[in-house]
Short mmCIF file of C-alpha atoms and ligand atoms in Angstrom, two decimals:
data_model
loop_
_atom_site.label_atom_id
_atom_site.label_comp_id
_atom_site.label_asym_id
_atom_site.label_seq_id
_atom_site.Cartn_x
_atom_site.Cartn_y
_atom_site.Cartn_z
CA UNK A 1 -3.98 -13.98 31.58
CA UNK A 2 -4.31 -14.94 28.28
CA UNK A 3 -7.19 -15.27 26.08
CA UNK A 4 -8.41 -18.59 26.00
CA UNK A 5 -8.82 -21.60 23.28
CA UNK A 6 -12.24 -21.28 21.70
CA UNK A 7 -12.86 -24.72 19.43
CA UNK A 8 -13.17 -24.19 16.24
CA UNK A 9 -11.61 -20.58 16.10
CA UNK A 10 -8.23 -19.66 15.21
CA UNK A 11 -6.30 -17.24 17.84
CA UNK A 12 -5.79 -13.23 16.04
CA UNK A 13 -4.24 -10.59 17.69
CA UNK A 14 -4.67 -9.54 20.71
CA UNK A 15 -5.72 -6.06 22.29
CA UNK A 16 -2.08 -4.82 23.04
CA UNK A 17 -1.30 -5.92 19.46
CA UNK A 18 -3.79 -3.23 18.51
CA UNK A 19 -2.85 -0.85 20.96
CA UNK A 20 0.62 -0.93 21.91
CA UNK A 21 2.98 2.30 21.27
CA UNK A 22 6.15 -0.28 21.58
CA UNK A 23 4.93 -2.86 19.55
CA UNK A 24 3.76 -0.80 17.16
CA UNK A 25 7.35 0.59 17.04
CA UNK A 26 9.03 -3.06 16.79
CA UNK A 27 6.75 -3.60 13.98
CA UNK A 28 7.77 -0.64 11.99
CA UNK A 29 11.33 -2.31 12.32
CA UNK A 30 10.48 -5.83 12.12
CA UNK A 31 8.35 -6.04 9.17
CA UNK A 32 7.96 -1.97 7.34
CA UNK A 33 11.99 -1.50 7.93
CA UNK A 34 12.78 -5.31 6.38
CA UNK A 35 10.10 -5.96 3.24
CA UNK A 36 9.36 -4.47 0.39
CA UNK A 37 6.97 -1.63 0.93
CA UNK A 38 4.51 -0.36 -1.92
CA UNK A 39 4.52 3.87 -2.25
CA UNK A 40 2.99 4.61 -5.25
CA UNK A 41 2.29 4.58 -9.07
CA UNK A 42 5.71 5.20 -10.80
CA UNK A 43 4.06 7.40 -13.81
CA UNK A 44 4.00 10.39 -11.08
CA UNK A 45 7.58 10.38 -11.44
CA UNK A 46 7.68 10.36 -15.56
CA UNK A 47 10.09 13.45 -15.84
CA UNK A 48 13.69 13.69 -15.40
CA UNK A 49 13.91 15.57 -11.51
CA UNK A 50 10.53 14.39 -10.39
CA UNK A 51 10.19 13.25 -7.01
CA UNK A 52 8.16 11.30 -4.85
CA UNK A 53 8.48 11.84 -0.50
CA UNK A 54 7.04 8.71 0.98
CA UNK A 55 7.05 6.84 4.52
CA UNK A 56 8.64 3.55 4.98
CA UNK A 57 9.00 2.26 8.25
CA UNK A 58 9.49 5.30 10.68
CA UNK A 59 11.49 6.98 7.55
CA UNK A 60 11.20 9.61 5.06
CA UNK A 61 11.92 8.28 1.79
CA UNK A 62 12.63 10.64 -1.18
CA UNK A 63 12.64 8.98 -5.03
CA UNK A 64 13.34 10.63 -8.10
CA UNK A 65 14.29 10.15 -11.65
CA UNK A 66 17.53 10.82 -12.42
CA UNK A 67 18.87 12.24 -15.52
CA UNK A 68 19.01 8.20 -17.31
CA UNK A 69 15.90 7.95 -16.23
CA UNK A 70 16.19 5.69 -13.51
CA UNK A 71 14.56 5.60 -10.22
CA UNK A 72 16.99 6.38 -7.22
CA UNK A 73 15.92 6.48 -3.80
CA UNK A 74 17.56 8.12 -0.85
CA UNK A 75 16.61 9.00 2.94
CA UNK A 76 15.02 12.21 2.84
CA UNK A 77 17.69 13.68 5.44
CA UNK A 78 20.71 16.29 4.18
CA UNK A 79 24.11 15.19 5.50
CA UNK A 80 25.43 18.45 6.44
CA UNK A 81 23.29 18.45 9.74
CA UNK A 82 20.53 16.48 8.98
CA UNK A 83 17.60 18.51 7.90
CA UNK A 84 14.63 16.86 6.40
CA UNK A 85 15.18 17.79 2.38
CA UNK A 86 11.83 17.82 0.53
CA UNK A 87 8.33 17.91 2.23
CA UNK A 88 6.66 17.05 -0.97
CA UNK A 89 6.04 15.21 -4.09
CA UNK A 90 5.38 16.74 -7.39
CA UNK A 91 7.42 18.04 -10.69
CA UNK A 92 9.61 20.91 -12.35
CA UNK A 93 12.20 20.76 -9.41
CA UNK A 94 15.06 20.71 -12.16
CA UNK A 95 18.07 18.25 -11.52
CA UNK A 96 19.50 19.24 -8.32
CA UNK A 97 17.84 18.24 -4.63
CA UNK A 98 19.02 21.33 -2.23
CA UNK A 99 18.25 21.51 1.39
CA UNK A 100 16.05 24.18 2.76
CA UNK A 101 18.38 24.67 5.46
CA UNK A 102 22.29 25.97 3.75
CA UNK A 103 21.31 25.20 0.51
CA UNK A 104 23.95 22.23 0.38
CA UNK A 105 22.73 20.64 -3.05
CA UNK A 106 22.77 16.97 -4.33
CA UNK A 107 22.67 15.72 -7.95
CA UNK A 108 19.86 13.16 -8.50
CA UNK A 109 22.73 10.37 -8.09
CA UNK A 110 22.72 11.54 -4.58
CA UNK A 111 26.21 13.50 -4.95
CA UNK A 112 26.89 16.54 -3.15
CA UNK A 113 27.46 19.59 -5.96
CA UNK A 114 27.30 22.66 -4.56
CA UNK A 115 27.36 24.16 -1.12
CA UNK A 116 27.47 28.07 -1.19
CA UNK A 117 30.12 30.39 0.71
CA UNK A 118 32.23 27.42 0.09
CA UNK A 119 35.29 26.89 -2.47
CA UNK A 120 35.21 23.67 -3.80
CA UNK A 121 38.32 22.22 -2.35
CA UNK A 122 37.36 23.23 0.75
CA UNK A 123 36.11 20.22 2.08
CA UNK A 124 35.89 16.82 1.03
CA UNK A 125 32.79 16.44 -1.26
CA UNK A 126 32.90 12.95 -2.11
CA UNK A 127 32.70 12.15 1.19
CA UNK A 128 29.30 13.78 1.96
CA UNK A 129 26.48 11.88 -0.37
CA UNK A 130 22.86 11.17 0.21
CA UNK A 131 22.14 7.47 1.30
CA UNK A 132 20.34 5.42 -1.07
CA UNK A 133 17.77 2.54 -0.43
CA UNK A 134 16.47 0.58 -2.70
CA UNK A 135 13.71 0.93 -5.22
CA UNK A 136 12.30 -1.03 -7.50
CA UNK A 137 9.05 -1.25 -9.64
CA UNK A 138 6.70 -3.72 -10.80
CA UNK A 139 3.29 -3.29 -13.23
CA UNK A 140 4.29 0.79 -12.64
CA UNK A 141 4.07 0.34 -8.81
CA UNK A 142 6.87 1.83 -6.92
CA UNK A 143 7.92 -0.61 -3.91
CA UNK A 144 11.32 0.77 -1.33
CA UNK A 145 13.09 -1.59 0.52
CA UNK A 146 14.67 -0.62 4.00
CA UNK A 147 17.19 -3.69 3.95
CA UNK A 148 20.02 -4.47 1.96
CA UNK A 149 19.06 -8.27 2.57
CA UNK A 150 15.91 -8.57 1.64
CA UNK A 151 15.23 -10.54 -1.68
CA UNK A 152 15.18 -8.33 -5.02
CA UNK A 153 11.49 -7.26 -5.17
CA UNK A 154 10.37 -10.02 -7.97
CA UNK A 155 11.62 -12.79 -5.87
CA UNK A 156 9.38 -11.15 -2.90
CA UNK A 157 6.51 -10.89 -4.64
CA UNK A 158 6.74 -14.58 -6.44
CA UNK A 159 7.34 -15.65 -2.84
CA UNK A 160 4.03 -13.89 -1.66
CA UNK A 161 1.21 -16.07 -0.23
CA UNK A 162 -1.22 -13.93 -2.42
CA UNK A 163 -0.03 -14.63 -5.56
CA UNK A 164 0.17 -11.34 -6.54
CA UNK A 165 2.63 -11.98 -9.97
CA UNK A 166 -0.98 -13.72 -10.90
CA UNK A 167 -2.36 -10.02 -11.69
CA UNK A 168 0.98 -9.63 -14.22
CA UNK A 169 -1.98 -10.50 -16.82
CA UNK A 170 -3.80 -7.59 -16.17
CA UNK A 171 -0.99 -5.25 -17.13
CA UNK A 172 -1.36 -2.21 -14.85
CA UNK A 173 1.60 -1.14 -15.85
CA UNK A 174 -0.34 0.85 -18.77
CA UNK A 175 -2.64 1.93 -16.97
CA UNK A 176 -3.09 5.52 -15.81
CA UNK A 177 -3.70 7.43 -12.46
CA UNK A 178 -7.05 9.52 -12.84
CA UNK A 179 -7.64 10.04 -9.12
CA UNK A 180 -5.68 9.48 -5.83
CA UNK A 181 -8.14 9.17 -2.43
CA UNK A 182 -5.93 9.76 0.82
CA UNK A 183 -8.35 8.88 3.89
CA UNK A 184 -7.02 9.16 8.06
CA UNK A 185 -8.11 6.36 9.09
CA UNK A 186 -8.09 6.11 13.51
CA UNK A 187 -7.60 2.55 13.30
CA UNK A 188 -4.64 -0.21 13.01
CA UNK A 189 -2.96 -0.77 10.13
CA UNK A 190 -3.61 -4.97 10.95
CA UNK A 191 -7.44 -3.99 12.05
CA UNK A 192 -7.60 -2.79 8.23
CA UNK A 193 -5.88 -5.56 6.50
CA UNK A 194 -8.20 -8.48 8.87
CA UNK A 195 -11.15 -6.12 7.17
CA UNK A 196 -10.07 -5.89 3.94
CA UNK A 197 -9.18 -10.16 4.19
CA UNK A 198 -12.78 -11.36 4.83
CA UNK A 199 -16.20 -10.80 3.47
CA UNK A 200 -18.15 -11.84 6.54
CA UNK A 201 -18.85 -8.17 7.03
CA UNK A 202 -20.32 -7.32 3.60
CA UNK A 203 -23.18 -7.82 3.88
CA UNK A 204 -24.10 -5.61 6.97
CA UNK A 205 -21.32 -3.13 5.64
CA UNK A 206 -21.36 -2.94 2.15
CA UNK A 207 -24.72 -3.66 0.80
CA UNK A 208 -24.28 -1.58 -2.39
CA UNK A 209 -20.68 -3.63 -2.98
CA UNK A 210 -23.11 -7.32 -2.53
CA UNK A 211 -25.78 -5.83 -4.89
CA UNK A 212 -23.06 -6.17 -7.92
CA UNK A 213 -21.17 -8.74 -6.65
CA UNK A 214 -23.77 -11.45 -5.34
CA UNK A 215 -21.53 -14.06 -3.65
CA UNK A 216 -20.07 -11.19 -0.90
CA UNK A 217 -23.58 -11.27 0.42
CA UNK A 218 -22.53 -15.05 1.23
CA UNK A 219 -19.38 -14.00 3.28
CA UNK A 220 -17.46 -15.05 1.03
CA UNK A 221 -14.56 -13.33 -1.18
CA UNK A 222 -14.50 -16.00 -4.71
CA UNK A 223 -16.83 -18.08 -5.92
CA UNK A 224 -16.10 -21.29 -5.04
CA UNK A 225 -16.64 -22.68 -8.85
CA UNK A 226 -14.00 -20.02 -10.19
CA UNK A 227 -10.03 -21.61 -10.32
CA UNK A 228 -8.94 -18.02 -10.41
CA UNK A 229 -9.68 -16.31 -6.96
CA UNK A 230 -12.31 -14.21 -8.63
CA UNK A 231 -15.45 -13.22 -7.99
CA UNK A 232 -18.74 -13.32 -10.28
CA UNK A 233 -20.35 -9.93 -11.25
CA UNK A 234 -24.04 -9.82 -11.02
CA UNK A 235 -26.08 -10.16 -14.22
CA UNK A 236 -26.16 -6.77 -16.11
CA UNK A 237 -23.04 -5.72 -14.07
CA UNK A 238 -19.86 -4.92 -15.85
CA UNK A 239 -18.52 -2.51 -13.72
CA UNK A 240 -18.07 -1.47 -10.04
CA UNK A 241 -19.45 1.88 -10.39
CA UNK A 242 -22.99 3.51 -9.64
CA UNK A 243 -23.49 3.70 -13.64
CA UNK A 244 -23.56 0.27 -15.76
CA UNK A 245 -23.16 0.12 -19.77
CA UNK A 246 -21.31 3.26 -19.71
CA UNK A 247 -19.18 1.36 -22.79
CA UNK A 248 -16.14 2.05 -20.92
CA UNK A 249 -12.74 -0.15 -22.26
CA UNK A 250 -11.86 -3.78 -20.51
CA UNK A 251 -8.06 -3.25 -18.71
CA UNK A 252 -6.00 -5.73 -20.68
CA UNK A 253 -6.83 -9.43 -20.01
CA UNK A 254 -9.86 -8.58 -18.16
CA UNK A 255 -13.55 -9.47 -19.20
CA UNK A 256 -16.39 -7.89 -17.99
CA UNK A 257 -17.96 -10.13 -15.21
CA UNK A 258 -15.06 -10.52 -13.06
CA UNK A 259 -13.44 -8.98 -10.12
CA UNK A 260 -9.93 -9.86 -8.01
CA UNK A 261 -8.44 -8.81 -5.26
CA UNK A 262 -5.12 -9.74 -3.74
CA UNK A 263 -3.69 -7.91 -0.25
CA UNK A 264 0.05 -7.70 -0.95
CA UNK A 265 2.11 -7.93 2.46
CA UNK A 266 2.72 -6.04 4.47
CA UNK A 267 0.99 -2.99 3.12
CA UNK A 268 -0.68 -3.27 -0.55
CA UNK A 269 -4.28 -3.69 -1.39
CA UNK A 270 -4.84 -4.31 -5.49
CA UNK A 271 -8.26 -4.16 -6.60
CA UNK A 272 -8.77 -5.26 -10.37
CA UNK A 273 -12.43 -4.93 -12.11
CA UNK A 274 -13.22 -4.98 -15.58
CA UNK A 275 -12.56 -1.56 -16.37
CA UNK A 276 -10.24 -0.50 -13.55
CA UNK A 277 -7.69 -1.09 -10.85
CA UNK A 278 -7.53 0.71 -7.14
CA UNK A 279 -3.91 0.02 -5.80
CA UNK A 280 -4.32 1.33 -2.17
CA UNK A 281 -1.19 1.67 0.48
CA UNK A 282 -1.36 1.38 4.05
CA UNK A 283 1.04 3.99 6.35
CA UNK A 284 0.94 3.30 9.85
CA UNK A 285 1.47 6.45 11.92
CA UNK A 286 0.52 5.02 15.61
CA UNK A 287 -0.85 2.01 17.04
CA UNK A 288 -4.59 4.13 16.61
CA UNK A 289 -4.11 5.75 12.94
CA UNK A 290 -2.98 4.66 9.41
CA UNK A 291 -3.36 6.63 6.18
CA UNK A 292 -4.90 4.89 3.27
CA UNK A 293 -3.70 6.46 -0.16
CA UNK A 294 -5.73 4.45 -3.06
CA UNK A 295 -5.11 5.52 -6.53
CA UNK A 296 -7.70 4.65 -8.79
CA UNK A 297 -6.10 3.65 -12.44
CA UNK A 298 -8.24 3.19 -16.08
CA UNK A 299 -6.68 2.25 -19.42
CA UNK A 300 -4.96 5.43 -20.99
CA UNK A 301 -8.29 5.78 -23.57
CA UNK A 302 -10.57 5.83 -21.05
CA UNK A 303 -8.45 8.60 -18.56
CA UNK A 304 -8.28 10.98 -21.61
CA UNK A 305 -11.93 10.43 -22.77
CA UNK A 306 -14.42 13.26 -21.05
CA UNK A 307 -17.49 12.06 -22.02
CA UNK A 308 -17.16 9.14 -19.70
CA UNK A 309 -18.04 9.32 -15.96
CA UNK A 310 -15.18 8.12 -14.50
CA UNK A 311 -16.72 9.61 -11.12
CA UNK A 312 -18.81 7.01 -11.10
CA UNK A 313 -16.77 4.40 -10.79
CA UNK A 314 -14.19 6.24 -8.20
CA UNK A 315 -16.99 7.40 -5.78
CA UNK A 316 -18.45 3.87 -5.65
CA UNK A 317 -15.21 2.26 -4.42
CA UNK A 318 -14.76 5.16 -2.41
CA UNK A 319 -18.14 4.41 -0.78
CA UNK A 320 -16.94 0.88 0.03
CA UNK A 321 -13.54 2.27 1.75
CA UNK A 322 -15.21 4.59 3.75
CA UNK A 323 -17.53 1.73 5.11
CA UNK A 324 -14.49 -0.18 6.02
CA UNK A 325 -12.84 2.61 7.51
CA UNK A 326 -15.59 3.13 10.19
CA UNK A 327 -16.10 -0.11 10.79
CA UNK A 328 -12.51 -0.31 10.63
CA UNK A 329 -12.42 2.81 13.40
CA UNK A 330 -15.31 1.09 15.57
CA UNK A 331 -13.21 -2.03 15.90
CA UNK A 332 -10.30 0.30 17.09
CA UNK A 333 -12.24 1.85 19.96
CA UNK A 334 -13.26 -1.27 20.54
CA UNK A 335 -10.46 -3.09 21.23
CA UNK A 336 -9.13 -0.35 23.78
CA UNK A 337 -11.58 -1.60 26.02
CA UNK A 338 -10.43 -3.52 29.17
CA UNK A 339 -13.30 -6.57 28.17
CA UNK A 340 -11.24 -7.15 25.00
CA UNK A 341 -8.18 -9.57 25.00
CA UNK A 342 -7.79 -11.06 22.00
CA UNK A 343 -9.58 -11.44 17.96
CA UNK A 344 -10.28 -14.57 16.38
CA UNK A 345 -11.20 -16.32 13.67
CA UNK A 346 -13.45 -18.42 12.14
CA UNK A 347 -12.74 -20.70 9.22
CA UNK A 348 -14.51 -18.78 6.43
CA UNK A 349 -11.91 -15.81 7.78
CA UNK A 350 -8.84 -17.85 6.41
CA UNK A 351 -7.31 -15.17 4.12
CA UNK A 352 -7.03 -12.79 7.41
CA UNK A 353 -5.90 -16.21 9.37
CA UNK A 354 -2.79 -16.51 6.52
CA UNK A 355 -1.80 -12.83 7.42
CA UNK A 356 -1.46 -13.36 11.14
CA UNK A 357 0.50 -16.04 10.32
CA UNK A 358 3.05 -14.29 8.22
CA UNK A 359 2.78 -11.27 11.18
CA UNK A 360 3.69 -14.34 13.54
CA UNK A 361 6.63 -15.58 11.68
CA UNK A 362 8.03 -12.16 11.40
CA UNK A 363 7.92 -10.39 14.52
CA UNK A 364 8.71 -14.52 16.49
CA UNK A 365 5.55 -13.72 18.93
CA UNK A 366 2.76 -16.15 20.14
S1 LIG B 401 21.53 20.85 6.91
FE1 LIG B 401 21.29 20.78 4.80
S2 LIG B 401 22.57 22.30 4.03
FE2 LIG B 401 22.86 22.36 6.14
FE1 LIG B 402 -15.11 -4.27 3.32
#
């Protein structure tokens, strides 16, 4: 039986949405396999050879930099007989991608080169070459793209309820990586985005977060005045850290009594204050567990000064994702529970209301 009409709340998802092994695997196809996915900052692959593994969908993704300098992406599986290539991310691989399992190896174009105890005209080469996917960056964040259909990535972001082009000003692009957070989080991936959507929680959650930003404490996530989706820093505030007037540099186009957010679909938080950004990806692994990865980026000055306590700022936000991940976790258990059928929503929870509706028009359920 299904849940039933409540006036003046809007229908979420319901328990098996949260739950469910085989919706959980249509989703991966329906909406991680299709979009645009973020995976991370692009200046971890700044050398020729560098390589990023990722998940997309229910794939292993391997990017690297190829010898022009441009970003290829492949599936991370050898076609000789199909052993997973790389296990990890990182630098000073060299130009060739060989399999731990015959030591077949690929250029970073994805062509087979070498594959030992063989001559060269033995087989056909040419006919054995990694399969690419597509990659694409924008503001020096790495997005992959399952389908060959899908829109180029600019056209999917313009396109985006969220407005995310909108943060172009801020131009992360220059920004650096000082820190990357990776948290297991035992909850679903949609439980997380509904949290991270509303501010009715933050004020029981997130009391330090409401202290510096004063109209969370309200429920809400802008000020209502503001044209720009920001929010309004609290007098004295300049930055979302434990330590103010630390004289640490604005990001570009930023002033210091600000803060935006935008959720980027499906899997993309962006988190902009005055003098920093935390991009964060979702992964879902099951219906029950998702790993967050947040990088936490300052303007290049800042990353190479030492006598700043950038710690400061990283630990607070940290704080504030580790209070959504447990509440994040409670609603999980939660919603196992035989007395739970379905979520809803009120109207000041309209930013998570706009994300079921994009979940509804891409998986065609009611
Ligand atoms: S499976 Fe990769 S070289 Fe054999
Ligand atoms: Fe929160």
């Amino acid at each position: 039986m299904s849940a039933p009409e409540i006036r003046g709340l809007q229908k979420s998802f319901t328990r098996d949405e949260y739950t469910s092994p085989a919706i959980f695997a249509s989703e991966l196809e329906t909406i991680f396999s299709k979009h645009w996915c973020y995976v991370g900052r692009a200046d971890k692959l700044s050398h020729i050879g560098d390589r990023m593994v990722c998940n997309v969908g229910s794939e292993s993704i391997l990017i690297v930099r190829n010898r022009e300098s441009q970003l290829r992406a492949y599936f991370n599986v050898c076609q000789h007989r199909g052993s997973q290539l790389c296990d990890e991310s990182g630098s000073g691989y060299g130009a060739a991608i060989t399999c731990p399992y015959h030591a077949w190896s690929y250029s970073l174009d994805g062509k087979l080169v070498g594959a030992i105890h063989h001559e060269k005209e033995s087989f056909d080469r040419e006919c054995i070459s990694l399969k690419q996917v597509r990659v694409d960056e924008w503001q020096g964040c790495l997005f992959v793209c399952l389908d060959n259909n899908e829109v180029p990535l600019l056209k999917w972001l313009e396109n985006m309820y969220s407005k995310p082009l909108e943060l172009d000003k801020f131009g992360m692009a220059g920004l650096k990586s000082v820190r990357t957070t990776v948290d297991e989080a035992q909850a679903n991936w949609k439980v997380l985005v509904e949290n991270y959507s509303e501010c009715l929680h933050c004020s029981v959650v997130h009391p330090e977060f409401c202290d510096l930003v004063p109209v969370f404490a309200t429920g809400r996530t802008i000020d209502k005045d503001r044209g720009d989706w920001g929010a309004n820093l609290a007098d004295g505030v300049n930055s979302i850290s434990f330590k103010q007037n630390q004289g640490l540099t604005l990001i570009p186009g930023m002033d210091d009594k600000s803060l935006f957010g935008a959720y980027v679909y499906p899997n993309m938080l962006i988190d902009v204050s005055p003098d920093s950004v935390a991009v964060t990806t979702y992964i879902p692994r099951s219906p029950t567990h998702t790993t967050v990865i947040t990088d936490y980026l300052f303007p290049a000055d800042m990353a190479a000064d030492s006598s700043l306590d950038l710690n400061a700022v990283i630990d607070f936000n940290d704080l504030v994702n580790h209070q959504d991940i447990a509440v994040s976790e409670r609603v999980q258990r939660g919603t196992a529970s035989s007395a739970f059928k379905q979520a809803y929503h009120t109207e000041m929870e309209k930013y998570a209301m706009q994300f079921v509706k994009q979940y509804r028009q891409d998986t065609q359920t009611h």
